[in-house]
mmCIF file of C-alpha atoms in Angstrom:
data_model
loop_
_atom_site.group_PDB
_atom_site.id
_atom_site.type_symbol
_atom_site.label_atom_id
_atom_site.label_comp_id
_atom_site.label_asym_id
_atom_site.label_seq_id
_atom_site.Cartn_x
_atom_site.Cartn_y
_atom_site.Cartn_z
ATOM 1 C CA MET K 29 72.054 -39.799 242.548
ATOM 2 C CA LYS K 30 73.603 -36.405 243.245
ATOM 3 C CA SER K 31 74.716 -34.907 246.536
ATOM 4 C CA PHE K 32 75.364 -31.364 247.679
ATOM 5 C CA LYS K 33 76.669 -29.617 250.811
ATOM 6 C CA ILE K 34 74.346 -27.294 252.688
ATOM 7 C CA GLN K 35 77.297 -25.082 253.613
ATOM 8 C CA ASN K 36 77.729 -24.351 249.882
ATOM 9 C CA MET K 37 74.216 -22.922 249.665
ATOM 10 C CA THR K 38 73.258 -19.314 250.454
ATOM 11 C CA LYS K 39 72.771 -19.321 254.262
ATOM 12 C CA GLY K 40 71.320 -22.846 254.080
ATOM 13 C CA TRP K 41 68.693 -21.999 251.421
ATOM 14 C CA PHE K 42 68.715 -24.804 248.868
ATOM 15 C CA ILE K 43 65.369 -24.428 247.065
ATOM 16 C CA GLY K 44 64.129 -21.089 245.781
ATOM 17 C CA ASN K 45 65.249 -18.053 243.856
ATOM 18 C CA PHE K 46 68.908 -18.245 244.958
ATOM 19 C CA THR K 47 72.302 -18.905 243.451
ATOM 20 C CA PRO K 48 73.257 -21.639 243.928
ATOM 21 C CA THR K 49 70.050 -23.615 244.271
ATOM 22 C CA LEU K 50 69.027 -27.214 243.687
ATOM 23 C CA ALA K 51 65.586 -26.268 242.367
ATOM 24 C CA PRO K 52 64.939 -22.727 241.140
ATOM 25 C CA SER K 53 61.469 -21.666 242.253
ATOM 26 C CA ASN K 54 59.342 -18.581 242.718
ATOM 27 C CA ASP K 55 56.772 -20.712 244.545
ATOM 28 C CA VAL K 56 58.684 -21.850 247.635
ATOM 29 C CA GLU K 57 61.947 -21.383 249.550
ATOM 30 C CA VAL K 58 63.438 -24.134 251.728
ATOM 31 C CA ALA K 59 66.465 -23.981 254.031
ATOM 32 C CA ILE K 60 68.199 -25.957 256.726
ATOM 33 C CA LYS K 61 69.701 -23.438 259.127
ATOM 34 C CA SER K 62 72.325 -24.184 261.798
ATOM 35 C CA TYR K 63 72.881 -21.816 264.697
ATOM 36 C CA ASN K 64 75.069 -21.458 267.750
ATOM 37 C CA LYS K 65 74.036 -20.004 271.082
ATOM 38 C CA GLY K 66 73.804 -16.224 270.824
ATOM 39 C CA ASP K 67 73.166 -16.066 267.068
ATOM 40 C CA LYS K 68 70.452 -13.500 266.383
ATOM 41 C CA GLU K 69 68.308 -12.052 263.633
ATOM 42 C CA PRO K 70 66.839 -8.568 264.040
ATOM 43 C CA LEU K 71 63.149 -7.706 264.158
ATOM 44 C CA HIS K 72 61.733 -7.975 260.637
ATOM 45 C CA VAL K 73 58.632 -8.728 258.583
ATOM 46 C CA HIS K 74 57.855 -10.411 255.295
ATOM 47 C CA LYS K 75 55.169 -8.461 253.465
ATOM 48 C CA ILE K 76 54.146 -11.296 251.149
ATOM 49 C CA ALA K 77 55.550 -14.637 252.310
ATOM 50 C CA THR K 78 54.396 -16.863 255.159
ATOM 51 C CA GLU K 79 57.346 -18.435 256.996
ATOM 52 C CA TYR K 80 57.193 -21.880 258.600
ATOM 53 C CA THR K 81 60.064 -22.617 260.986
ATOM 54 C CA ALA K 82 60.446 -26.141 262.345
ATOM 55 C CA ILE K 83 62.874 -26.405 265.254
ATOM 56 C CA VAL K 84 64.572 -29.753 264.687
ATOM 57 C CA ALA K 85 67.190 -29.506 267.447
ATOM 58 C CA GLY K 86 67.942 -26.979 270.164
ATOM 59 C CA LYS K 87 66.025 -24.020 271.543
ATOM 60 C CA VAL K 88 65.235 -20.540 270.214
ATOM 61 C CA LYS K 89 63.503 -17.365 271.345
ATOM 62 C CA MET K 90 61.225 -15.494 268.950
ATOM 63 C CA ASN K 91 59.289 -12.416 270.085
ATOM 64 C CA GLY K 92 60.163 -13.213 273.686
ATOM 65 C CA GLU K 93 58.697 -16.728 273.518
ATOM 66 C CA ILE K 94 60.878 -19.840 273.852
ATOM 67 C CA PHE K 95 60.449 -22.714 271.396
ATOM 68 C CA GLU K 96 62.121 -26.133 271.644
ATOM 69 C CA ALA K 97 62.795 -28.996 269.246
ATOM 70 C CA GLY K 98 59.610 -30.440 267.820
ATOM 71 C CA THR K 99 57.853 -27.078 267.523
ATOM 72 C CA ILE K 100 56.726 -25.472 264.258
ATOM 73 C CA VAL K 101 56.288 -21.690 264.320
ATOM 74 C CA VAL K 102 54.161 -20.021 261.640
ATOM 75 C CA ILE K 103 54.837 -16.355 260.902
ATOM 76 C CA GLU K 104 52.180 -14.714 258.742
ATOM 77 C CA PRO K 105 52.826 -11.820 256.328
ATOM 78 C CA ASN K 106 53.337 -8.476 258.084
ATOM 79 C CA GLU K 107 53.835 -10.228 261.442
ATOM 80 C CA ALA K 108 57.054 -8.937 262.982
ATOM 81 C CA THR K 109 59.507 -11.388 264.519
ATOM 82 C CA ASN K 110 63.041 -11.513 265.798
ATOM 83 C CA PHE K 111 65.177 -14.537 266.568
ATOM 84 C CA GLU K 112 67.756 -15.573 269.160
ATOM 85 C CA CYS K 113 69.405 -18.984 269.380
ATOM 86 C CA LEU K 114 69.570 -20.241 272.984
ATOM 87 C CA GLU K 115 71.617 -23.443 272.483
ATOM 88 C CA ASP K 116 74.592 -24.494 270.394
ATOM 89 C CA LYS K 117 73.877 -26.831 267.491
ATOM 90 C CA THR K 118 70.332 -25.598 267.008
ATOM 91 C CA ILE K 119 68.897 -26.695 263.665
ATOM 92 C CA ASN K 120 65.806 -25.282 261.969
ATOM 93 C CA VAL K 121 64.084 -26.156 258.724
ATOM 94 C CA VAL K 122 62.537 -23.035 257.217
ATOM 95 C CA VAL K 123 59.945 -22.939 254.435
ATOM 96 C CA LYS K 124 58.663 -19.687 252.934
ATOM 97 C CA LEU K 125 55.642 -19.485 250.656
ATOM 98 C CA PRO K 126 55.801 -17.935 248.126
ATOM 99 C CA CYS K 127 59.425 -17.295 247.228
ATOM 100 C CA VAL K 128 59.671 -13.505 246.945
ATOM 101 C CA LYS K 129 63.102 -12.004 246.474
ATOM 102 C CA ASN K 130 63.878 -9.125 248.887
ATOM 103 C CA ASP K 131 60.727 -9.720 250.987
ATOM 104 C CA LYS K 132 62.536 -9.170 254.300
ATOM 105 C CA TYR K 133 62.083 -5.740 255.875
ATOM 106 C CA LEU K 134 64.018 -4.775 259.000
ATOM 107 C CA ILE K 135 62.116 -2.817 261.620
#
């Protein structure tokens, strides 16, 4: 058995085309992301990948809509989204299919 620390990964991404990674892949990206209230990501799109965001704990706002723990948000290619964390200790699991390096375009 091996163990690793998420904080040693690139912004929580631990599977995909990253360094370091636990499983190099061009097929999928997986991350566990931790946020504090007020953390934000600007409006952006992925031109190729579909992003699945599962809110495990806390509350977030994406495109003006509030999502709580237990919700999975699916963002299709070319669908713009932004992100704002509304509670401390918010945790999301994010999966992107496929893994495409530099597929994030700020608007």
